[in-house]
XYZ file of C-alpha atoms in Angstrom:
669
model
C 55.086 -1.203 -8.600
C 51.877 -1.031 -10.664
C 48.588 -0.317 -8.915
C 46.526 -3.358 -7.986
C 42.768 -2.918 -7.871
C 41.054 -3.377 -4.536
C 39.060 -6.420 -5.664
C 42.305 -8.352 -6.339
C 44.429 -6.864 -3.574
C 41.882 -7.713 -0.873
C 40.819 -11.064 -2.203
C 40.580 -13.527 0.731
C 43.463 -15.961 1.041
C 42.055 -18.150 3.802
C 38.566 -19.038 4.951
C 38.616 -16.720 7.956
C 39.061 -13.704 5.673
C 35.853 -14.482 3.806
C 32.951 -12.094 4.352
C 29.678 -13.929 4.747
C 28.876 -17.402 3.326
C 29.207 -18.994 6.785
C 26.894 -21.849 5.778
C 29.368 -22.887 3.068
C 32.531 -22.275 5.040
C 31.385 -24.314 8.029
C 30.705 -27.384 5.882
C 34.063 -27.144 4.109
C 36.057 -26.483 7.285
C 34.509 -29.474 9.070
C 35.083 -31.706 6.055
C 38.741 -30.703 5.871
C 39.369 -31.040 9.588
C 37.720 -34.484 9.764
C 39.077 -35.725 6.435
C 35.618 -36.309 4.945
C 36.326 -34.980 1.480
C 34.082 -35.391 -1.550
C 35.494 -35.746 -5.034
C 33.254 -33.096 -6.697
C 31.987 -29.749 -5.385
C 29.605 -27.373 -7.127
C 29.513 -23.705 -6.073
C 26.575 -21.628 -7.311
C 25.616 -17.992 -6.837
C 25.562 -14.620 -8.532
C 28.663 -12.766 -9.680
C 31.154 -11.542 -7.142
C 30.039 -13.553 -4.093
C 33.170 -15.739 -3.783
C 32.672 -18.919 -5.842
C 36.114 -18.952 -7.463
C 37.764 -17.565 -4.320
C 36.426 -20.409 -2.171
C 37.499 -22.945 -4.814
C 41.071 -21.598 -4.797
C 41.239 -21.565 -1.007
C 39.969 -25.168 -1.008
C 42.659 -26.109 -3.514
C 45.233 -24.471 -1.247
C 43.919 -26.422 1.754
C 44.182 -29.707 -0.160
C 47.746 -29.141 -1.389
C 49.404 -27.277 1.490
C 52.723 -28.916 2.286
C 51.932 -28.878 6.002
C 48.986 -31.215 5.423
C 45.297 -31.163 4.590
C 43.558 -28.727 6.940
C 41.219 -25.767 6.934
C 44.124 -23.446 7.741
C 46.771 -23.494 4.976
C 50.102 -22.039 5.979
C 50.292 -19.588 3.073
C 54.108 -19.756 3.197
C 54.980 -22.988 1.457
C 55.718 -23.217 -2.262
C 52.338 -24.775 -3.068
C 50.374 -22.046 -1.227
C 52.374 -19.253 -2.891
C 52.060 -20.770 -6.368
C 48.284 -21.256 -5.975
C 47.921 -17.654 -4.749
C 49.923 -16.436 -7.775
C 47.989 -18.637 -10.216
C 50.909 -20.757 -11.424
C 50.417 -24.044 -9.561
C 50.802 -26.824 -12.093
C 48.293 -29.211 -10.444
C 45.500 -26.601 -10.294
C 43.917 -26.685 -13.735
C 41.521 -23.777 -14.176
C 39.194 -24.097 -17.141
C 36.932 -21.394 -18.549
C 33.983 -23.429 -19.784
C 32.610 -20.409 -21.630
C 35.523 -20.579 -24.094
C 35.931 -24.372 -24.132
C 32.453 -25.643 -24.791
C 33.191 -28.314 -27.386
C 33.296 -32.005 -26.575
C 36.811 -32.208 -27.984
C 38.036 -29.738 -25.349
C 36.487 -31.828 -22.584
C 38.022 -35.031 -23.912
C 41.442 -33.374 -24.115
C 41.025 -32.208 -20.534
C 40.115 -35.668 -19.271
C 43.023 -37.418 -21.017
C 45.378 -36.331 -18.236
C 43.070 -37.269 -15.347
C 44.625 -40.696 -14.952
C 48.121 -39.294 -14.351
C 49.273 -38.512 -10.824
C 49.787 -34.877 -9.789
C 53.170 -33.343 -10.516
C 53.756 -31.267 -7.409
C 50.817 -31.329 -5.085
C 48.808 -33.904 -3.204
C 45.749 -33.626 -5.435
C 45.185 -32.674 -9.030
C 42.365 -30.099 -8.835
C 40.163 -29.256 -11.846
C 38.458 -25.865 -11.388
C 35.853 -25.454 -14.129
C 34.318 -21.977 -14.087
C 30.936 -21.184 -15.703
C 30.381 -24.907 -16.103
C 26.809 -24.367 -17.346
C 28.259 -23.192 -20.679
C 29.414 -26.694 -21.612
C 27.520 -28.448 -24.400
C 25.401 -31.532 -23.826
C 28.078 -33.679 -25.445
C 30.684 -32.245 -23.102
C 28.482 -33.020 -20.082
C 28.012 -36.577 -21.314
C 31.764 -36.979 -21.748
C 32.313 -35.708 -18.221
C 29.745 -37.914 -16.499
C 31.720 -41.100 -15.911
C 34.893 -39.378 -14.784
C 32.952 -37.008 -12.531
C 31.216 -39.909 -10.815
C 34.286 -42.143 -10.264
C 37.494 -40.119 -10.632
C 40.911 -41.379 -9.520
C 41.616 -40.807 -5.811
C 44.108 -38.044 -6.553
C 41.591 -35.892 -8.531
C 39.121 -33.304 -7.199
C 36.583 -31.448 -9.311
C 35.534 -27.923 -8.297
C 32.715 -26.552 -10.476
C 31.395 -22.973 -10.364
C 28.364 -21.503 -12.108
C 25.983 -18.572 -11.945
C 23.131 -20.546 -13.534
C 22.748 -24.022 -11.981
C 19.347 -24.516 -13.686
C 21.179 -25.175 -16.957
C 23.135 -28.081 -15.528
C 21.770 -31.580 -16.221
C 20.466 -33.486 -13.233
C 23.061 -36.156 -13.956
C 25.783 -33.606 -13.132
C 24.024 -32.155 -10.092
C 23.508 -35.579 -8.548
C 27.256 -36.307 -8.686
C 28.326 -33.161 -6.806
C 28.036 -31.600 -3.386
C 26.178 -28.380 -4.134
C 26.763 -25.132 -2.187
C 24.633 -22.104 -2.945
C 26.406 -18.846 -2.087
C 24.133 -16.000 -0.983
C 24.147 -12.382 -2.064
C 25.859 -9.934 0.256
C 23.540 -7.596 2.128
C 24.465 -3.889 2.207
C 25.358 -4.041 5.920
C 28.085 -6.628 5.318
C 29.386 -4.772 2.288
C 29.581 -1.450 4.137
C 31.317 -3.083 7.082
C 33.954 -4.618 4.818
C 34.435 -1.391 2.867
C 35.079 0.453 6.121
C 37.814 -2.039 6.997
C 39.430 -1.835 3.554
C 39.361 1.961 3.365
C 40.769 2.329 6.859
C 43.613 0.023 5.881
C 44.123 1.975 2.648
C 44.025 5.297 4.579
C 41.296 6.677 2.313
C 38.951 9.251 3.939
C 35.268 8.514 3.458
C 31.766 9.384 4.556
C 29.743 6.451 5.878
C 26.590 7.542 4.066
C 28.528 7.328 0.781
C 29.456 3.719 1.535
C 25.763 2.881 1.935
C 25.161 4.181 -1.571
C 27.967 1.945 -2.818
C 26.675 -1.028 -0.850
C 23.192 -0.749 -2.336
C 24.546 -0.133 -5.839
C 26.639 -3.317 -5.622
C 23.413 -5.343 -5.548
C 24.802 -8.156 -3.422
C 28.195 -8.492 -5.113
C 31.311 -7.817 -3.055
C 33.460 -7.609 -6.179
C 31.154 -4.969 -7.649
C 31.331 -3.049 -4.387
C 35.116 -3.043 -4.465
C 35.155 -1.966 -8.117
C 32.707 0.870 -7.400
C 34.872 1.920 -4.475
C 37.890 2.127 -6.791
C 35.832 4.278 -9.140
C 34.613 6.503 -6.292
C 38.195 7.058 -5.053
C 39.246 8.128 -8.526
C 36.155 10.347 -8.945
C 36.708 12.046 -5.582
C 40.468 12.543 -5.970
C 41.400 10.176 -3.176
C 38.363 10.619 -0.919
C 34.803 9.320 -0.874
C 31.930 11.725 -0.157
C 28.194 11.222 -0.394
C 27.599 14.050 -2.859
C 30.276 12.784 -5.250
C 29.147 9.172 -4.986
C 25.541 10.208 -5.672
C 26.668 12.177 -8.709
C 28.801 9.259 -9.913
C 26.032 6.701 -9.495
C 23.257 9.016 -10.663
C 21.197 8.271 -7.552
C 18.343 10.449 -6.331
C 18.944 13.211 -3.809
C 17.580 11.974 -0.501
C 16.177 15.418 0.299
C 13.790 15.179 -2.653
C 12.639 11.747 -1.513
C 11.953 13.008 2.018
C 10.040 15.993 0.614
C 7.739 13.600 -1.243
C 7.247 11.317 1.771
C 6.488 14.325 3.991
C 3.897 15.542 1.488
C 2.320 12.088 1.406
C 2.202 12.014 5.193
C 0.358 15.359 5.118
C -1.995 14.099 2.367
C -1.114 17.250 0.420
C -1.410 16.585 -3.313
C -0.168 20.068 -4.217
C 3.006 19.577 -2.185
C 3.549 16.127 -3.749
C 3.443 17.488 -7.291
C 5.623 20.438 -6.308
C 8.255 18.058 -4.908
C 8.165 16.033 -8.139
C 8.601 19.255 -10.101
C 11.732 20.117 -8.124
C 13.067 16.590 -8.558
C 12.494 16.680 -12.322
C 14.977 19.558 -12.667
C 17.762 17.026 -12.035
C 16.524 14.668 -14.793
C 16.253 11.734 -12.372
C 15.686 8.070 -13.021
C 12.129 7.698 -11.747
C 12.522 3.954 -11.220
C 15.416 4.748 -8.880
C 13.273 7.379 -7.184
C 10.621 4.763 -6.401
C 13.351 2.429 -5.143
C 14.614 5.165 -2.800
C 11.056 5.733 -1.567
C 10.698 2.025 -0.875
C 13.919 2.107 1.158
C 12.654 5.074 3.200
C 9.244 3.468 3.797
C 10.969 0.249 4.845
C 13.024 2.095 7.441
C 9.889 3.887 8.678
C 8.140 0.536 9.130
C 11.168 -0.778 11.040
C 11.117 2.327 13.245
C 7.447 1.777 14.060
C 7.933 -1.890 14.898
C 11.332 -1.684 16.626
C 12.664 1.872 17.040
C 16.017 0.777 18.470
C 16.751 -1.185 15.277
C 17.003 2.019 13.192
C 20.655 3.050 12.830
C 22.005 6.428 11.779
C 24.119 5.097 8.938
C 22.328 7.378 6.464
C 22.469 10.351 8.799
C 18.679 10.545 8.752
C 17.580 8.751 11.906
C 15.769 11.810 13.239
C 13.805 12.166 10.003
C 12.860 8.501 10.033
C 11.666 8.635 13.644
C 9.629 11.786 12.958
C 7.915 10.204 9.957
C 7.324 6.995 11.922
C 5.318 9.014 14.456
C 3.508 11.044 11.794
C 2.430 8.185 9.489
C -0.012 5.464 10.602
C 1.493 2.008 10.239
C -1.261 0.872 7.879
C -0.566 3.851 5.605
C 3.129 2.958 5.522
C 2.266 -0.576 4.431
C -0.197 0.751 1.845
C 2.322 3.246 0.426
C 4.985 0.532 0.271
C 2.745 -1.901 -1.607
C 1.568 0.819 -3.994
C 5.157 1.881 -4.728
C 6.185 -1.736 -5.223
C 3.474 -2.324 -7.808
C 4.112 1.085 -9.375
C 7.787 0.266 -9.859
C 6.775 -2.890 -11.700
C 4.312 -1.033 -13.935
C 6.471 2.066 -14.538
C 7.861 0.820 -17.919
C 4.269 0.584 -19.174
C 3.589 4.283 -18.582
C 3.757 6.529 -21.670
C 6.054 8.899 -19.779
C 8.240 7.978 -16.771
C 7.408 11.162 -14.886
C 3.688 10.723 -15.513
C 3.920 7.136 -14.284
C 5.785 8.285 -11.171
C 3.209 10.985 -10.438
C 0.372 8.497 -10.890
C 1.981 6.192 -8.328
C 2.061 9.050 -5.813
C -1.491 10.161 -6.596
C -2.642 6.556 -6.222
C -1.197 6.577 -2.713
C -3.325 9.611 -1.894
C -6.481 8.390 -3.639
C -6.577 4.795 -2.469
C -8.532 4.041 0.667
C -8.624 0.694 2.465
C -11.877 -1.164 2.040
C -14.001 -2.171 5.000
C -13.562 1.027 7.009
C -16.940 2.302 8.206
C -17.598 5.954 7.492
C -18.148 7.521 10.895
C -18.722 11.188 11.806
C -15.501 12.863 12.901
C -16.667 16.431 13.516
C -19.496 18.451 15.050
C -22.832 17.236 13.738
C -25.491 19.612 12.372
C -28.461 20.590 14.516
C -31.823 20.385 12.763
C -35.314 21.522 13.737
C -36.820 20.987 10.301
C -38.912 17.979 9.335
C -37.156 15.168 7.586
C -39.409 15.611 4.568
C -37.071 18.327 3.397
C -34.171 15.859 3.419
C -35.585 13.041 1.344
C -34.127 12.184 -2.017
C -36.562 11.780 -4.882
C -38.117 8.325 -5.220
C -39.355 6.769 -8.394
C -43.117 6.573 -8.956
C -44.700 4.404 -11.594
C -48.186 5.281 -12.800
C -50.710 3.405 -14.818
C -53.570 5.096 -16.673
C -55.683 4.291 -19.737
C -53.991 5.544 -22.905
C -51.042 6.751 -20.919
C -48.648 8.907 -22.921
C -45.821 11.222 -21.876
C -46.599 14.893 -21.457
C -44.365 17.084 -23.559
C -44.644 20.468 -21.848
C -44.058 20.568 -18.069
C -45.473 23.472 -16.129
C -44.681 24.657 -12.596
C -47.015 23.885 -9.738
C -46.913 24.298 -5.995
C -43.763 22.618 -4.646
C -44.440 19.103 -3.384
C -42.388 16.995 -0.997
C -40.778 14.909 -3.693
C -39.766 15.011 -7.278
C -41.118 12.351 -9.549
C -38.944 10.526 -12.033
C -41.675 9.522 -14.468
C -45.334 10.339 -14.716
C -47.565 9.232 -17.586
C -50.552 11.410 -18.361
C -53.836 10.579 -20.010
C -54.685 12.733 -22.976
C -57.733 13.352 -25.106
C -57.981 14.074 -28.843
C -58.292 17.804 -28.173
C -56.901 18.638 -24.768
C -57.218 22.165 -23.536
C -54.272 23.923 -21.937
C -53.816 23.699 -18.201
C -52.867 26.747 -16.186
C -51.573 26.804 -12.669
C -51.245 29.458 -10.050
C -47.741 30.854 -9.529
C -45.990 30.020 -6.289
C -45.989 33.618 -5.087
C -49.788 33.736 -5.252
C -50.352 30.454 -3.525
C -52.915 31.987 -1.105
C -55.018 33.572 -3.829
C -58.013 31.931 -5.486
C -56.735 30.311 -8.697
C -58.584 30.097 -11.961
C -60.032 26.635 -12.405
C -59.005 25.216 -15.813
C -61.457 23.420 -18.060
C -60.129 19.900 -18.290
C -62.020 17.111 -19.979
C -59.624 14.368 -18.953
C -57.313 13.880 -15.983
C -53.968 15.498 -16.636
C -50.855 15.162 -14.468
C -47.921 17.364 -15.249
C -44.301 16.319 -15.637
C -42.265 16.462 -12.392
C -42.379 20.054 -11.177
C -39.204 21.880 -10.346
C -40.357 22.684 -6.797
C -38.843 26.140 -6.825
C -36.750 26.556 -9.924
C -36.150 30.191 -9.247
C -35.682 31.410 -5.675
C -36.875 34.871 -6.690
C -40.386 33.478 -7.249
C -40.814 32.961 -3.492
C -42.244 36.029 -1.816
C -43.439 34.527 1.444
C -41.338 33.010 4.250
C -41.063 29.219 4.285
C -43.754 27.274 6.068
C -43.076 24.518 8.530
C -44.932 21.758 10.281
C -45.462 22.520 13.956
C -45.550 18.824 14.768
C -41.752 18.704 14.384
C -40.965 21.548 16.724
C -40.425 19.246 19.690
C -37.906 16.954 18.013
C -34.877 16.674 20.353
C -31.731 18.376 19.088
C -29.591 15.275 19.309
C -32.036 12.690 17.956
C -31.079 13.406 14.398
C -27.702 14.877 15.113
C -26.063 12.867 12.374
C -28.204 14.268 9.625
C -26.380 16.406 7.108
C -27.605 19.846 6.234
C -30.684 19.949 4.010
C -30.643 21.955 0.768
C -32.598 25.187 0.711
C -34.728 24.020 -2.182
C -34.934 21.251 -4.742
C -33.982 21.798 -8.292
C -34.932 19.522 -11.164
C -32.530 18.883 -14.010
C -33.307 20.730 -17.192
C -33.243 17.599 -19.297
C -36.606 15.959 -19.941
C -36.936 12.812 -17.814
C -37.514 9.435 -19.334
C -41.118 8.272 -19.069
C -41.777 4.778 -17.817
C -45.132 3.281 -18.869
C -46.529 0.078 -17.408
C -49.696 -1.858 -18.146
C -52.832 0.192 -17.354
C -54.967 -0.733 -14.401
C -58.793 -0.599 -14.708
C -60.235 1.890 -12.221
C -63.031 0.507 -10.091
C -64.898 3.786 -10.008
C -64.679 7.088 -11.715
C -62.341 9.470 -9.937
C -62.742 13.205 -10.313
C -59.878 14.948 -12.056
C -57.095 16.467 -10.046
C -57.216 20.210 -9.926
C -53.533 21.033 -9.889
C -54.237 24.697 -10.063
C -55.749 24.677 -6.588
C -53.392 25.420 -3.736
C -51.819 22.353 -2.225
C -52.554 21.509 1.387
C -50.384 23.096 4.007
C -48.433 19.895 4.746
C -47.353 19.474 1.142
C -45.555 22.786 1.289
C -43.673 22.070 4.473
C -40.556 20.743 2.810
C -40.605 23.044 -0.181
C -38.042 25.415 1.236
C -36.107 24.287 4.295
C -33.745 26.553 6.182
C -30.177 25.323 6.400
C -29.666 23.806 9.859
C -27.036 25.232 12.112
C -24.102 23.118 13.247
C -24.425 21.792 16.742
C -21.317 22.396 18.802
C -20.038 19.306 20.537
C -19.707 19.458 24.287
C -16.210 18.641 25.416
C -16.440 16.061 28.156
C -14.351 17.052 31.196
C -11.557 14.669 32.074
C -12.798 14.177 35.646
C -16.328 13.254 34.504
C -15.464 11.109 31.476
C -17.007 7.660 31.665
C -18.677 4.926 29.590
C -21.886 6.975 29.217
C -19.944 9.779 27.503
C -18.031 7.553 25.091
C -20.051 8.434 21.967
C -19.607 12.152 22.495
C -15.918 11.714 23.294
C -15.500 9.682 20.090
C -16.984 12.465 17.950
C -14.492 14.908 19.440
C -11.432 12.751 18.731
C -11.467 13.124 14.940
C -10.412 9.519 14.302
C -9.462 8.687 10.704
C -7.985 5.829 8.704
C -8.109 2.183 9.688
C -7.928 3.203 13.349
C -11.462 4.538 12.865
C -12.735 1.011 12.179
C -11.369 -0.155 15.521
C -12.392 2.804 17.689
C -15.894 3.092 16.188
C -16.618 -0.518 17.141
C -15.352 -0.165 20.716
C -17.455 0.068 23.866
C -16.014 1.798 26.914
C -16.685 -0.543 29.811
C -14.981 1.189 32.720
C -12.402 3.701 33.824
C -9.866 3.485 36.633
C -7.962 6.708 37.112
C -6.198 7.444 33.852
C -6.839 3.939 32.479
C -9.708 3.570 30.007
C -10.910 0.030 29.337
C -12.618 -0.873 26.062
C -14.179 -3.986 24.508
C -13.810 -4.319 20.740
C -16.595 -6.150 18.934
C -15.104 -9.447 17.710
C -17.252 -9.325 14.571
C -15.542 -6.082 13.528
C -11.972 -6.733 14.685
C -10.434 -7.789 11.369
C -8.362 -4.609 11.030
C -7.372 -4.443 14.708
C -3.709 -4.063 15.550
C -2.067 -3.879 18.972
C -0.638 -0.478 18.059
C -4.184 0.895 18.059
C -4.102 1.020 21.882
C -1.204 3.459 21.845
C -2.710 5.558 19.051
C -6.097 5.793 20.774
C -4.342 6.717 24.032
C -2.536 9.538 22.189
C -5.829 10.838 20.783
C -7.503 10.717 24.188
C -4.483 12.403 25.747
C -4.744 15.248 23.236
C -8.509 15.463 23.878
C -8.252 15.633 27.676
C -4.768 17.221 27.782
C -3.920 14.526 30.300
C -1.859 11.309 30.059
C -4.160 8.395 29.256
C -3.629 4.617 29.123
C -5.925 2.519 26.914
C -6.695 -1.192 27.282
C -8.578 -2.911 24.446
C -9.860 -6.475 24.647
C -11.813 -8.446 22.052
C -15.246 -9.589 23.125
C -18.980 -9.072 22.841
C -20.223 -5.512 23.215
C -23.258 -4.958 25.454
C -23.990 -1.305 24.654
C -24.277 0.830 21.552
C -20.972 1.649 19.924
C -20.438 4.704 17.685
C -20.706 2.410 14.665
C -24.010 0.972 15.882
C -25.267 4.487 16.561
C -24.482 5.577 13.005
C -26.238 2.531 11.556
C -29.285 3.081 13.785
C -29.619 6.740 12.908
C -29.220 5.963 9.235
C -32.039 3.411 9.406
C -34.256 5.826 11.323
C -33.706 8.471 8.716
C -34.627 6.041 5.982
C -37.837 4.971 7.722
C -38.819 8.585 8.340
C -38.130 9.379 4.714
C -40.343 6.528 3.520
C -43.076 7.603 5.914
C -42.862 11.217 4.691
C -43.161 10.158 1.056
C -46.073 7.801 1.670
C -48.063 10.481 3.520
C -47.431 13.209 0.989
C -50.835 14.353 -0.445
C -49.625 14.641 -4.024
C -48.139 11.148 -3.928
C -51.370 9.824 -2.461
C -53.352 11.550 -5.207
C -51.111 10.046 -7.876
C -51.619 6.614 -6.394
C -55.392 7.062 -6.162
C -55.854 8.651 -9.584
C -53.458 6.626 -11.709
C -52.729 3.521 -9.662
C -49.119 4.638 -9.261
C -46.675 2.499 -7.302
C -44.109 3.960 -4.921
C -40.727 2.257 -5.240
C -39.485 2.418 -1.689
C -36.046 1.026 -2.566
C -35.286 4.242 -4.483
C -35.882 6.480 -1.468
C -32.641 7.662 0.077
C -32.267 10.264 2.844
C -30.122 13.196 1.834
C -26.778 12.974 3.618
């Protein structure tokens, strides 16, 4: 006997053998059992989901010699002839090859005659959407009011092409795609009956490759049996289908979880040796990320059908849930845009690098490590503001010369010149205590922005400092970043900004820039680099609401969790339970899983089991986020105050009517 392919050998013969499509089967079974039969049925759905199979079973139910029921006997002559495709009263028509109106008219000429053998004359028209408009028009009247002994069963994969006049005359049943779980379950049953050895992970590859079609799954299984010489293994199925090795996919996901760009590119390099389909690689990544998200939401729902449950659970604990969602969305969009990339591998790498580079918006930058300790005045940490000057006949000075280092650097200074200006000389920085030579200047001259200390070798004396800042508490400005040792101006000539001159009320003596600057102006010229302040680890027994800010800095919170924790206020503690109130105004990114994640961080910090309770409400004390904002504002105000009180800036304002643009002052981070 010749071999019969699995798709035909295991084709359902009765409704109970159907896999899936319960919503269709229930309606048909009830209609048959209660004798509420319609004259026209339309079955829609993609290929291989059972449209024609259900139509043939329905024809068998209508013409079984034992009577109309949802359970045909399968033994009578009518049932056997329908199963073998030779029943004279079942007229199957391929509309794709009989599209002309003449074919439809010829078909309808015999409608009026009674059936030859069976109870009903059944017209099964497959791919009915291929009929022409004239054929549909010829079919309308008969389809609406056929003789009582005629039933129409229409099947199509594209119901949108059917005229509304046809759709309104039929009972329409939309058959769904098969999910991989149902396909794998059915393949297990078939292969066990066929005595074919198999690996379950290989069946999952077949189930996903079938893309919702049971017939495609059975055909692929036939191909896999032939490829594997009578057995089905995962390695052979992967080679047959050209799918990506799961190990390479897990290497990439592990590298992403570690935020290691070098490891990501190395994993792609190893994958490229197999000449993979990068679109399939992204699809495999999406499947892995989906399973990770399921494991985080409902761990018991993750099965071991792929043999990788342990890997999935490990990644679910390693990756934050918001990162999983972000990676999934990025991969989804990258898969859509991959055909637009000039090179598939480059497009794939860019998708992975985008996962590493993208950062959710709205997360407040909070300190996550030991903060620097500073005893130096804030003047050394102020970014250069912009100063506008106004002077009669203001013109830019072409040749800048070094002077004693001031607090700030000036973006633009206009100088007044005379027809025959004499050169201006200044004392070098190393001789700042010596008596300089007074230049002969006929008009006020202000030099271009000096380069404070352009060359560190020019400094021969130790840096000076302002004793008024010696008593600043260590923790008051704990957030400040380390100050640079000296300022350095760019070599390019700055752009000069000239505004309308302002008439001076009285003559002002010229500025002698060669004279040594006052002591205070040199305070910030060279600032020693502050030492990092070690954080005190709060003991577990003493931890309470008053220590929350210091505990927070020791946790090292990152990601979206940082937005939640930084806006929390610890309100009380009972044993190992820590109670927090999250500011409602900053709770947009809050998720219930944040309680467990914060408890894990606190448990690692104290090396003790900790339970965290977070409630939304109004905070009554300073949170870490509020502390960061307050310190940032204090730094800005101190910076503005330092600039305003700088002697050189005051001289520029007095001599040239300069204006200090406070909005350009930024503390150095």
